[in-house]
Short mmCIF file of C-alpha atoms in Angstrom, two decimals:
data_model
loop_
_atom_site.label_atom_id
_atom_site.label_comp_id
_atom_site.label_asym_id
_atom_site.label_seq_id
_atom_site.Cartn_x
_atom_site.Cartn_y
_atom_site.Cartn_z
CA MET A 20 -1.52 -6.39 16.48
CA GLN A 21 -2.93 -6.34 12.98
CA LEU A 22 0.04 -7.71 11.00
CA THR A 23 1.51 -10.34 13.30
CA ASN A 24 3.69 -12.83 11.38
CA LYS A 25 3.09 -11.04 8.10
CA VAL A 26 6.11 -10.27 5.88
CA ALA A 27 6.12 -6.92 4.11
CA ILE A 28 8.58 -5.47 1.60
CA VAL A 29 8.53 -1.66 1.51
CA THR A 30 10.45 0.16 -1.22
CA GLY A 31 11.68 3.72 -0.82
CA ALA A 32 11.66 3.04 2.91
CA GLY A 33 14.57 5.30 3.83
CA ARG A 34 12.46 8.41 4.23
CA GLY A 35 9.03 9.98 3.81
CA ILE A 36 5.97 7.82 3.23
CA GLY A 37 7.93 4.57 2.91
CA ARG A 38 9.68 5.17 6.22
CA ALA A 39 6.40 5.91 8.00
CA ILE A 40 4.73 2.80 6.55
CA ALA A 41 7.66 0.52 7.40
CA ILE A 42 7.77 1.70 11.02
CA ALA A 43 4.00 1.36 11.37
CA TYR A 44 3.86 -2.13 9.85
CA ALA A 45 6.63 -3.30 12.18
CA ALA A 46 4.78 -1.83 15.15
CA GLU A 47 1.76 -3.90 14.10
CA GLY A 48 3.82 -7.11 14.23
CA ALA A 49 5.03 -7.48 10.64
CA ASN A 50 8.50 -8.64 9.68
CA VAL A 51 9.49 -5.70 7.50
CA VAL A 52 12.03 -5.76 4.68
CA ILE A 53 13.10 -2.23 3.87
CA THR A 54 14.88 -1.17 0.73
CA SER A 55 16.20 1.89 -1.07
CA ARG A 56 19.54 2.89 -2.52
CA SER A 57 20.72 4.67 0.63
CA ARG A 58 22.12 2.32 3.27
CA ASP A 59 22.51 5.11 5.83
CA GLN A 60 18.83 6.05 5.67
CA LEU A 61 17.75 2.42 5.88
CA ASP A 62 19.96 1.80 8.91
CA GLU A 63 18.34 4.75 10.69
CA VAL A 64 14.86 3.37 10.00
CA ALA A 65 15.96 -0.09 11.12
CA GLU A 66 17.25 1.35 14.38
CA VAL A 67 13.86 2.95 15.05
CA ILE A 68 12.08 -0.33 14.33
CA THR A 69 14.36 -2.52 16.45
CA SER A 70 14.37 -0.06 19.35
CA ASN A 71 10.59 -0.45 19.42
CA GLY A 72 10.86 -4.24 19.47
CA GLY A 73 10.17 -4.78 15.79
CA ASN A 74 11.76 -7.13 13.29
CA VAL A 75 13.44 -5.69 10.20
CA LEU A 76 15.71 -6.77 7.37
CA VAL A 77 17.73 -4.13 5.54
CA VAL A 78 18.42 -4.85 1.85
CA PRO A 79 19.78 -1.88 -0.13
CA THR A 80 18.61 -2.29 -3.73
CA ASP A 81 18.75 -0.43 -7.01
CA LEU A 82 15.18 -1.10 -8.10
CA ARG A 83 16.05 -0.24 -11.69
CA ASN A 84 18.11 -3.41 -11.82
CA ARG A 85 15.96 -6.52 -12.22
CA ASN A 86 18.73 -8.80 -10.90
CA GLU A 87 19.03 -6.75 -7.71
CA VAL A 88 15.26 -6.84 -7.23
CA GLU A 89 15.24 -10.62 -7.63
CA SER A 90 18.03 -10.81 -5.05
CA LEU A 91 15.95 -8.66 -2.67
CA VAL A 92 13.03 -11.05 -2.98
CA GLN A 93 15.27 -14.10 -2.63
CA LYS A 94 16.79 -12.74 0.60
CA THR A 95 13.30 -12.05 1.92
CA VAL A 96 12.19 -15.62 1.31
CA GLU A 97 15.43 -17.02 2.75
CA ASN A 98 14.83 -15.09 5.97
CA TYR A 99 11.06 -15.36 6.33
CA GLN A 100 9.92 -18.15 3.93
CA HIS A 101 7.03 -16.13 2.52
CA ILE A 102 5.93 -12.66 1.39
CA ASN A 103 2.50 -11.29 2.26
CA ILE A 104 2.70 -7.61 1.37
CA LEU A 105 4.58 -5.55 -1.20
CA VAL A 106 4.45 -1.76 -0.94
CA ASN A 107 5.83 -0.06 -4.05
CA ASN A 108 6.57 3.42 -2.77
CA ALA A 109 9.88 4.46 -4.36
CA GLY A 110 9.60 7.36 -6.79
CA ILE A 111 11.20 10.47 -8.22
CA ASN A 112 9.60 13.68 -9.41
CA PRO A 113 11.56 16.18 -11.53
CA ARG A 114 9.79 19.45 -12.19
CA GLY A 115 9.89 21.46 -15.40
CA LEU A 116 7.94 22.51 -18.45
CA PHE A 117 7.11 19.68 -20.84
CA LEU A 118 9.08 21.23 -23.71
CA ASP A 119 12.13 21.53 -21.48
CA THR A 120 12.12 17.89 -20.39
CA THR A 121 14.87 15.63 -21.72
CA ASP A 122 14.87 12.04 -22.90
CA GLN A 123 17.13 11.19 -19.97
CA GLU A 124 14.64 12.64 -17.48
CA TRP A 125 11.83 10.62 -19.02
CA ASP A 126 13.93 7.48 -18.86
CA ASP A 127 15.00 8.11 -15.25
CA VAL A 128 11.43 8.63 -14.04
CA TRP A 129 10.10 5.68 -16.00
CA GLN A 130 12.76 3.37 -14.60
CA ILE A 131 11.95 4.26 -10.98
CA ASN A 132 8.24 5.06 -11.04
CA VAL A 133 7.13 2.33 -13.44
CA MET A 134 9.78 -0.27 -14.24
CA ALA A 135 10.85 -0.68 -10.61
CA VAL A 136 7.24 -1.62 -9.85
CA VAL A 137 7.26 -4.02 -12.79
CA HIS A 138 10.47 -5.65 -11.52
CA CYS A 139 9.14 -5.97 -7.97
CA CYS A 140 5.79 -7.39 -9.02
CA ARG A 141 7.38 -9.86 -11.44
CA ALA A 142 9.68 -11.10 -8.68
CA VAL A 143 7.04 -11.33 -5.95
CA LEU A 144 3.95 -12.58 -7.78
CA PRO A 145 5.15 -16.16 -8.42
CA ILE A 146 5.80 -16.52 -4.68
CA MET A 147 2.39 -15.11 -3.82
CA GLN A 148 0.74 -17.39 -6.39
CA LYS A 149 2.42 -20.42 -4.84
CA GLN A 150 1.21 -19.30 -1.40
CA GLY A 151 -2.29 -18.65 -2.71
CA SER A 152 -2.35 -15.18 -1.22
CA GLY A 153 -0.70 -11.77 -1.44
CA ASN A 154 -1.29 -8.04 -1.19
CA ILE A 155 0.29 -5.41 -3.45
CA ILE A 156 -0.04 -1.73 -2.55
CA ASN A 157 1.23 0.81 -5.06
CA ILE A 158 1.61 4.43 -4.01
CA GLY A 159 -0.04 6.51 -6.69
CA SER A 160 -0.84 10.19 -7.10
CA GLY A 161 -3.69 12.47 -7.97
CA LEU A 162 -1.34 13.70 -10.69
CA GLY A 163 -1.89 10.34 -12.37
CA GLN A 164 -5.58 11.20 -12.61
CA VAL A 165 -5.34 14.88 -13.50
CA GLY A 166 -2.04 16.16 -14.93
CA HIS A 167 -0.42 19.33 -13.68
CA ALA A 168 1.82 21.90 -15.36
CA ASN A 169 5.55 21.39 -14.78
CA LEU A 170 4.97 17.77 -13.77
CA SER A 171 4.32 16.05 -17.09
CA ILE A 172 6.75 13.15 -16.61
CA TYR A 173 5.55 12.38 -13.10
CA SER A 174 1.89 12.64 -14.13
CA ALA A 175 2.43 10.24 -17.02
CA SER A 176 4.32 7.75 -14.86
CA LYS A 177 1.65 7.69 -12.17
CA ALA A 178 -1.13 7.28 -14.74
CA ALA A 179 0.81 4.28 -16.05
CA LEU A 180 1.15 2.92 -12.51
CA HIS A 181 -2.58 3.16 -11.91
CA GLY A 182 -3.36 1.28 -15.11
CA LEU A 183 -0.69 -1.33 -14.41
CA THR A 184 -2.08 -1.98 -10.93
CA GLN A 185 -5.60 -2.51 -12.23
CA ALA A 186 -4.37 -4.84 -14.99
CA ILE A 187 -2.37 -6.93 -12.50
CA ALA A 188 -5.38 -7.09 -10.17
CA GLU A 189 -7.52 -8.50 -12.98
CA GLU A 190 -4.94 -11.17 -13.76
CA VAL A 191 -4.24 -12.50 -10.27
CA TRP A 192 -7.43 -12.15 -8.22
CA GLN A 193 -8.24 -15.84 -8.75
CA ASP A 194 -4.87 -16.67 -7.16
CA GLY A 195 -5.94 -14.98 -3.93
CA ILE A 196 -3.86 -11.87 -4.64
CA ILE A 197 -5.12 -8.31 -4.40
CA ALA A 198 -3.53 -5.16 -5.81
CA ASN A 199 -4.59 -1.59 -5.13
CA VAL A 200 -3.37 1.99 -5.49
CA LEU A 201 -3.12 4.37 -2.55
CA ILE A 202 -3.21 8.07 -3.41
CA PRO A 203 -2.04 9.95 -0.33
CA GLY A 204 -2.61 13.47 -1.59
CA PRO A 205 -0.08 16.23 -0.85
CA VAL A 206 2.50 14.95 1.64
CA LYS A 207 5.49 16.80 3.02
CA THR A 208 8.39 14.67 1.78
CA GLN A 209 11.77 15.40 0.27
CA LEU A 210 10.24 14.56 -3.12
CA SER A 211 7.56 17.24 -2.80
CA LYS A 212 9.67 19.81 -0.96
CA PRO A 213 9.76 22.38 -3.81
CA ALA A 214 5.95 22.38 -3.90
CA TRP A 215 5.14 22.60 -0.20
CA GLU A 216 7.88 25.13 0.50
CA SER A 217 6.49 27.35 -2.26
CA LYS A 218 2.92 26.66 -1.03
CA ASP A 219 2.00 25.22 -4.43
CA THR A 220 -1.67 24.23 -4.04
CA PHE A 221 -2.19 22.72 -7.52
CA ARG A 222 -4.74 24.77 -9.45
CA GLY A 223 -5.53 26.82 -6.36
CA ASP A 224 -6.99 23.89 -4.45
CA SER A 225 -6.54 23.88 -0.70
CA ASP A 226 -6.10 20.20 0.21
CA PRO A 227 -3.79 20.42 3.23
CA TRP A 228 -0.24 19.13 3.12
CA LYS A 229 0.06 16.03 5.32
CA ASP A 230 2.94 14.63 7.29
CA PRO A 231 3.97 11.10 6.15
CA GLU A 232 2.56 9.56 9.32
CA GLN A 233 -0.92 10.71 8.32
CA VAL A 234 -0.82 8.25 5.41
CA VAL A 235 -0.29 5.31 7.76
CA PRO A 236 -3.95 4.54 8.68
CA SER A 237 -4.88 4.08 5.02
CA ALA A 238 -1.75 2.01 4.34
CA LEU A 239 -2.71 -0.21 7.29
CA PHE A 240 -6.27 -0.49 6.03
CA LEU A 241 -5.07 -1.78 2.67
CA ALA A 242 -2.50 -4.10 4.25
CA THR A 243 -5.17 -5.75 6.41
CA GLN A 244 -7.63 -6.45 3.60
CA PRO A 245 -8.44 -10.19 3.34
CA THR A 246 -6.72 -11.36 0.18
CA ASP A 247 -9.46 -13.85 -0.67
CA SER A 248 -12.29 -11.31 -0.49
CA GLY A 249 -10.84 -7.82 -0.07
CA MET A 250 -11.14 -5.06 -2.60
CA THR A 251 -8.78 -5.20 -5.56
CA GLY A 252 -7.99 -3.08 -8.61
CA GLN A 253 -9.15 0.00 -6.71
CA ILE A 254 -7.67 3.47 -6.42
CA LEU A 255 -8.04 4.62 -2.83
CA SER A 256 -7.62 8.37 -2.51
CA ILE A 257 -7.32 10.03 0.88
CA MET A 258 -7.30 13.55 -0.54
CA ARG A 259 -9.87 15.84 1.02
CA ARG A 260 -10.34 17.60 -2.29
CA ASN A 261 -9.56 16.99 -5.94
CA SER A 262 -5.88 17.80 -5.74
CA PRO A 263 -2.76 15.62 -6.19
#
């Protein structure tokens, strides 16, 4: 197994991409800490993992709250003594014309899509620095590279995430820590449901909609990069064409 004895925190793990990654990491031998705001969803994922012989810790967390994030990380260390992998997957995606967006919508998206990542990285990095190794994987979007109508807030937040990841990577590579962005392309999740149900192909492109499990091989590839020599500060896109 590729992740034996590794400890991975996966945010937004109650459903969609986060759920698929958490289950796959556990199947590869990792001790997986899963978090989101929904306890019921997390318990269902935990049941899948344990029924397959995996090890999982459920820690419901409001990632907008820095104190709760620090508690999440503290509980992880108390249970497993170290943290090898952080997958920042949690996100929200309201749709609407730019001129119709509200300050509250901008704040909500920024708190989840950007500041939650900031909180998680701030809490985890000192532990990884002390270990001398660590792997951060941030789930990005093609919409952070090329904006799309009706998705201005999401596009801006993902562009910020990409830049943040690259800046962090530059700061911590000498500590044996790598940080990369994974762009999965169009994935059938609850977040993207309005788009894939309406067959929105983003500027007429035809990149096929994936199931969350189809993101897993790339997430495993990034998780198994050697932290002392693996790629860092990179944006790995698994889109077949230039679409989000």
